[in-house]
Each structure stands twice: as C-alpha cells, then as structure tokens.
PDB file of C-alpha atoms in Angstrom:
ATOM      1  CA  UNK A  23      25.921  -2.957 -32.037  1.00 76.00           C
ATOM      2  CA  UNK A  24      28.519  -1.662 -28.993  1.00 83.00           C
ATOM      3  CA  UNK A  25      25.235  -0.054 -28.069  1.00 85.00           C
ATOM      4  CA  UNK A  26      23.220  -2.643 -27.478  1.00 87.00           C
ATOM      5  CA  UNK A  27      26.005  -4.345 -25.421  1.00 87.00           C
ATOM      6  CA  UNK A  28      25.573  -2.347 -22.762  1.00 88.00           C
ATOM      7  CA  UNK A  29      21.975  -1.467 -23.139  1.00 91.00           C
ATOM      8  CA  UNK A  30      20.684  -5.175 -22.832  1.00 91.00           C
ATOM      9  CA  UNK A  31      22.585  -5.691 -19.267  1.00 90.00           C
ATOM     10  CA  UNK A  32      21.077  -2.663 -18.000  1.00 91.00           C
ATOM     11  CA  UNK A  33      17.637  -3.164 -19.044  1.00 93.00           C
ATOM     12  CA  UNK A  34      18.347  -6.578 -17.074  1.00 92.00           C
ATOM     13  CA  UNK A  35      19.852  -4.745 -14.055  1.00 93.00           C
ATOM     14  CA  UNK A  36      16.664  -2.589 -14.016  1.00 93.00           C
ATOM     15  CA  UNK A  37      14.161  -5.310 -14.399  1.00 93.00           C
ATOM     16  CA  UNK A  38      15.987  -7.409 -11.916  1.00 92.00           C
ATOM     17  CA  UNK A  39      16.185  -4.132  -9.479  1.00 92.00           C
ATOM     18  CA  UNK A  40      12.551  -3.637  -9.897  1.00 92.00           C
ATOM     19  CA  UNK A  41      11.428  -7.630  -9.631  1.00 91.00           C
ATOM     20  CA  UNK A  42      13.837  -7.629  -6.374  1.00 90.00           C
ATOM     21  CA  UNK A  43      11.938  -4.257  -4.643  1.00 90.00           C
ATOM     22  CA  UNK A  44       8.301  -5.823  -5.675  1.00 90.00           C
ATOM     23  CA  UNK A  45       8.993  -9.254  -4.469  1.00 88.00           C
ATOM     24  CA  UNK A  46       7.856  -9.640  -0.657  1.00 86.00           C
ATOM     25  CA  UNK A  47      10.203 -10.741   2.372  1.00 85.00           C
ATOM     26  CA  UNK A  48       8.987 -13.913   2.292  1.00 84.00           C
ATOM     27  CA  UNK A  49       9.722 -14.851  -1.009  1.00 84.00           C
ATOM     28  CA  UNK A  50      13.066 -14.086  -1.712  1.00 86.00           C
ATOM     29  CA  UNK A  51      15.257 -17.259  -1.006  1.00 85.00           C
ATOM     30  CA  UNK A  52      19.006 -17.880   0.493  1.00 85.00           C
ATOM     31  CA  UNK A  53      19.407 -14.338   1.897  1.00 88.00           C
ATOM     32  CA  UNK A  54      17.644 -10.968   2.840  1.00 88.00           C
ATOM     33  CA  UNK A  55      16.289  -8.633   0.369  1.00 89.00           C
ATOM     34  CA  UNK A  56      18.505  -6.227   0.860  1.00 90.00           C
ATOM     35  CA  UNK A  57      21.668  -8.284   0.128  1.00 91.00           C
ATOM     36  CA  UNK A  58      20.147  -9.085  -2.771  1.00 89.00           C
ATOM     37  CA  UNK A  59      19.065  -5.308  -3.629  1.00 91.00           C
ATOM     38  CA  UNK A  60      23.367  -4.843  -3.389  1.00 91.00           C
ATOM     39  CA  UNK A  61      24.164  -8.007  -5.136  1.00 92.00           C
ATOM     40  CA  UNK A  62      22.070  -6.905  -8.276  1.00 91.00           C
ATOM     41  CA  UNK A  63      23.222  -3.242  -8.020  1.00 91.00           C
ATOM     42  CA  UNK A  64      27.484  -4.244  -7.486  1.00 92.00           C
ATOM     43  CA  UNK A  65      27.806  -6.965  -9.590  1.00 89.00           C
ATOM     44  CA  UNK A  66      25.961  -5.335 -12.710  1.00 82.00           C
ATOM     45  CA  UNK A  67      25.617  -8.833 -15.245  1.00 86.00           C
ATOM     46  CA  UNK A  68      26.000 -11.517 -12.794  1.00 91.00           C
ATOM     47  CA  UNK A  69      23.493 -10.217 -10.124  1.00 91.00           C
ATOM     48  CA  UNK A  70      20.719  -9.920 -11.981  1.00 91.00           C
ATOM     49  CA  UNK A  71      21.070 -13.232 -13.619  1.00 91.00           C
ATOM     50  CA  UNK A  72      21.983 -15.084  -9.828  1.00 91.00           C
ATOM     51  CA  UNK A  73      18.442 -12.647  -8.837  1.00 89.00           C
ATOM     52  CA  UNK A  74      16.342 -14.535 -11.887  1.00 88.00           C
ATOM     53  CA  UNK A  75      17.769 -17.784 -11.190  1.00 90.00           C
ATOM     54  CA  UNK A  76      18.167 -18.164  -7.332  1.00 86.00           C
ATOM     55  CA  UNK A  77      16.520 -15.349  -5.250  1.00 83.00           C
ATOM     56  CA  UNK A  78      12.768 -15.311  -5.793  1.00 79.00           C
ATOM     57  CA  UNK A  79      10.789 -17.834  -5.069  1.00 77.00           C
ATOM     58  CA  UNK A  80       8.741 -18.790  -8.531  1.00 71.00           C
ATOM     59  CA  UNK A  81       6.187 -21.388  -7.786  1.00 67.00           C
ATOM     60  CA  UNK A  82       4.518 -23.435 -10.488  1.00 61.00           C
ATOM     61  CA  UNK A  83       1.193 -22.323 -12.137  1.00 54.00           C
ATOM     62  CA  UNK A  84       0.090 -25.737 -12.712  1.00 55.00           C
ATOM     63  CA  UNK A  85      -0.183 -26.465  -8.671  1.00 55.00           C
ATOM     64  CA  UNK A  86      -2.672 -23.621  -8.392  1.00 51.00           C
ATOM     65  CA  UNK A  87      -0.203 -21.442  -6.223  1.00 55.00           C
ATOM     66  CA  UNK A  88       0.739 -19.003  -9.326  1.00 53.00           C
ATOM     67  CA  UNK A  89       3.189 -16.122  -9.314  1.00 54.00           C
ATOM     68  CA  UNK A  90       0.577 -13.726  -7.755  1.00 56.00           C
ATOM     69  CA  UNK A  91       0.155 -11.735  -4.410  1.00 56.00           C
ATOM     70  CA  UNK A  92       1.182 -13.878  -1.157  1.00 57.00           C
ATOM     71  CA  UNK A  93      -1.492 -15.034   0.759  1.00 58.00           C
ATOM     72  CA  UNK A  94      -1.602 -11.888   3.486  1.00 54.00           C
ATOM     73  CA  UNK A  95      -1.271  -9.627   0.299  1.00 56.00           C
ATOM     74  CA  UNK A  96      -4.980 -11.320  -1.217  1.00 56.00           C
ATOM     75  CA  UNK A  97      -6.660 -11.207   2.643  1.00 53.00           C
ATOM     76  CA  UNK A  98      -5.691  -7.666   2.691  1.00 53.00           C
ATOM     77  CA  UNK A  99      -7.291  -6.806  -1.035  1.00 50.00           C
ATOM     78  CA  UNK A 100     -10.419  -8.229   0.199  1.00 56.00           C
ATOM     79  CA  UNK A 101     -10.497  -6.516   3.356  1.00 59.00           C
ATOM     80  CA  UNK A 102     -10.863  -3.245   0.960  1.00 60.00           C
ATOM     81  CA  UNK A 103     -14.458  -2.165   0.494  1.00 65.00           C
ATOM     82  CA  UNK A 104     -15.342   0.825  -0.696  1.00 73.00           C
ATOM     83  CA  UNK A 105     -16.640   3.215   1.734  1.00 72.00           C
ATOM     84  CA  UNK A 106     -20.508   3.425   0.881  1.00 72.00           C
ATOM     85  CA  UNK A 107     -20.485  -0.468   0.723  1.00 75.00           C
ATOM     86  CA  UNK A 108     -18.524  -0.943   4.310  1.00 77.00           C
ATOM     87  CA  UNK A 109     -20.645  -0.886   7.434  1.00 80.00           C
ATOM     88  CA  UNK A 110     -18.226  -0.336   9.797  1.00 81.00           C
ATOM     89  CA  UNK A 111     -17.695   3.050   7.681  1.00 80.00           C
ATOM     90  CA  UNK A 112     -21.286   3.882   7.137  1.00 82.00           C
ATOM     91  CA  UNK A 113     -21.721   2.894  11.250  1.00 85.00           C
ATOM     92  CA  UNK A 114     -19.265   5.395  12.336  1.00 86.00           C
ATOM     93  CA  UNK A 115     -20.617   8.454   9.914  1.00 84.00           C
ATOM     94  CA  UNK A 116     -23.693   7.495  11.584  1.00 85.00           C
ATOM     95  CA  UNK A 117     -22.529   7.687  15.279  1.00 87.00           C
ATOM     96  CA  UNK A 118     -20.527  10.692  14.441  1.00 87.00           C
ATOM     97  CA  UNK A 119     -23.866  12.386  13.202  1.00 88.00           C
ATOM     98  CA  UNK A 120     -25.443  11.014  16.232  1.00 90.00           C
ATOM     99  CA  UNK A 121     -22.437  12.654  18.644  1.00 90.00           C
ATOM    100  CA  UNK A 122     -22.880  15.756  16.949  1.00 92.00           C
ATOM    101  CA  UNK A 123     -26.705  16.169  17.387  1.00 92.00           C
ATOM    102  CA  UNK A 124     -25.900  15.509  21.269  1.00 91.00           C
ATOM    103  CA  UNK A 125     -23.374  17.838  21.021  1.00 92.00           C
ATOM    104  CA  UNK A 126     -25.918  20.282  19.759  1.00 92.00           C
ATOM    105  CA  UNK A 127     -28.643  19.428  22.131  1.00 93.00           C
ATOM    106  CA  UNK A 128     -26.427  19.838  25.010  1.00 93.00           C
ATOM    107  CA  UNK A 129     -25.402  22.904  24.010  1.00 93.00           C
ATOM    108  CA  UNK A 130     -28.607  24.970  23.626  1.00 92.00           C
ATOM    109  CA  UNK A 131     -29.150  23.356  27.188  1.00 93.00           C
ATOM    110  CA  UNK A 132     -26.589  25.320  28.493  1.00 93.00           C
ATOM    111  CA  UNK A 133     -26.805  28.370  26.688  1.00 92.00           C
ATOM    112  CA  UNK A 134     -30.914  27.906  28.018  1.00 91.00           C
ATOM    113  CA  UNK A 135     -30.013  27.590  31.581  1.00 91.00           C
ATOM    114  CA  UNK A 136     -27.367  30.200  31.641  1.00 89.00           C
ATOM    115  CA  UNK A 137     -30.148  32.857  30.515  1.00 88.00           C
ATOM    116  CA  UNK A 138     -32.545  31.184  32.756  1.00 87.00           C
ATOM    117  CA  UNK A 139     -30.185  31.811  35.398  1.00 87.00           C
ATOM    118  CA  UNK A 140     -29.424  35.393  34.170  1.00 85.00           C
ATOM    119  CA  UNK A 141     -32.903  36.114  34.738  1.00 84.00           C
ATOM    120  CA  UNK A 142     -33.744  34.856  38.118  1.00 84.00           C
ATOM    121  CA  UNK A 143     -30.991  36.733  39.210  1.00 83.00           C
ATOM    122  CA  UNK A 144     -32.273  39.997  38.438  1.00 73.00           C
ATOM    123  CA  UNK A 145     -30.290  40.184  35.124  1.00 58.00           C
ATOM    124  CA  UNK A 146     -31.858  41.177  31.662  1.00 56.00           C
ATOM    125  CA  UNK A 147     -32.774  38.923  30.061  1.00 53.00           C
ATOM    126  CA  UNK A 148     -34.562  38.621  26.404  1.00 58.00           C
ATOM    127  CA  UNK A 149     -38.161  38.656  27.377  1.00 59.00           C
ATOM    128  CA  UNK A 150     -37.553  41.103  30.324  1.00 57.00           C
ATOM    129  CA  UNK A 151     -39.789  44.595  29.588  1.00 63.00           C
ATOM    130  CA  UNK A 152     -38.365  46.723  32.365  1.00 61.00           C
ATOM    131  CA  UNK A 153     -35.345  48.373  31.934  1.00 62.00           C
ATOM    132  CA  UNK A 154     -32.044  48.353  34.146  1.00 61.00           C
ATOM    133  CA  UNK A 155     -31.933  50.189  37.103  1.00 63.00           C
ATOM    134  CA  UNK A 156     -29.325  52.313  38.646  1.00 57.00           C
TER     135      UNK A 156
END
C-alpha cells in the first residue's frame, strides 16, 4: 500500500511530463511551455494536476475541433507524399538524369577535341600509323 502512494503520483508526474513535451506552443494556456515543463517537474503532486486542469488547451469533440494535431500539424501530414507518388521528386530525379547525360556528352566533347587537337599538332594520336620521330 506505501507503495502505491508514491507510485500513483509519479506515474502522474510522468504522464503529465510527457502530455506537457507533446502538446504544441500554441496550446498550452496562461504561461510558456517551459514554465510549465518546471512547474510539473518542482512541484511533484500539484503540478501535474494544475498541468491537467489549467495548461493545455482541451477543446470539445462535439464542435468538430477534437483533441488532435493543430491545424499547421494536419497541412504538414498532407504535404507528405511518398517519393514515387510526388512529382516534384520524380521531376528532379529526372533533371538530375538529364544534367548528368549533359555532363557526359560534354565530356567526350572535350576529351574528342583535345585528341583532335593532339593530332593536328603533329602529336600521336590513336589512328596515327607513323611512328615518332627524333
């Protein structure tokens, strides 16, 4: 029994400690999260109780505005697509591929025009038949 005297108010001071991190800026009420953070963690029965009670705002299922993720919280789960279904994604593998192949292409260009070059001026070059002279 003296066990479960101190075993209830900390399973409240954790769930209150938890609730307090989760809960977003703009819905804690009266002060700043972290005052509340060293409210619940200093005054070990009373905080989290004053926490439940007073510093989260709870908002009524029955309005349609439950207990879920703020409003900026939903816009940014819907903003998540996964990668083969987002075109912005698929666009820049795409122009990436496309950059590459340039890349490529410019180059064997260069490495084309620097034996070209070799060549005309009296360099060896692959297709030449005679050999140095000295």
């Amino acid at each position: 029994m003296r066990a479960l005297l101190f075993i209830v108010p900390l399973a409240l001071t954790i769930y209150a400690f938890i609730d307090c991190l989760n809960t977003s800026e703009e819905d804690t009420k009266h002060l700043p999260k972290i005052a509340w953070v060293f409210i619940i963690l200093l005054f070990w029965i009373v905080g989290p109780v004053v926490w439940l009670v007073a510093g989260k705002a709870r908002r009524n299922a029955a309005t349609g505005t439950g207990t879920g993720p703020s409003s900026w919280q939903r816009g940014r789960r819907q903003q998540w697509v996964a990668p083969d279904d987002n075109p912005d994604f698929l666009k820049s593998l795409k122009d990436d591929k496309e950059a590459r192949k340039a890349e490529a292409e410019a180059e064997s260009r260069k490495a084309e025009a620097e034996e070209e070059l070799k060549r005309r001026n009296g360099g060896t070059g692959p297709d030449d038949k005679t050999p140095p002279t000295s």
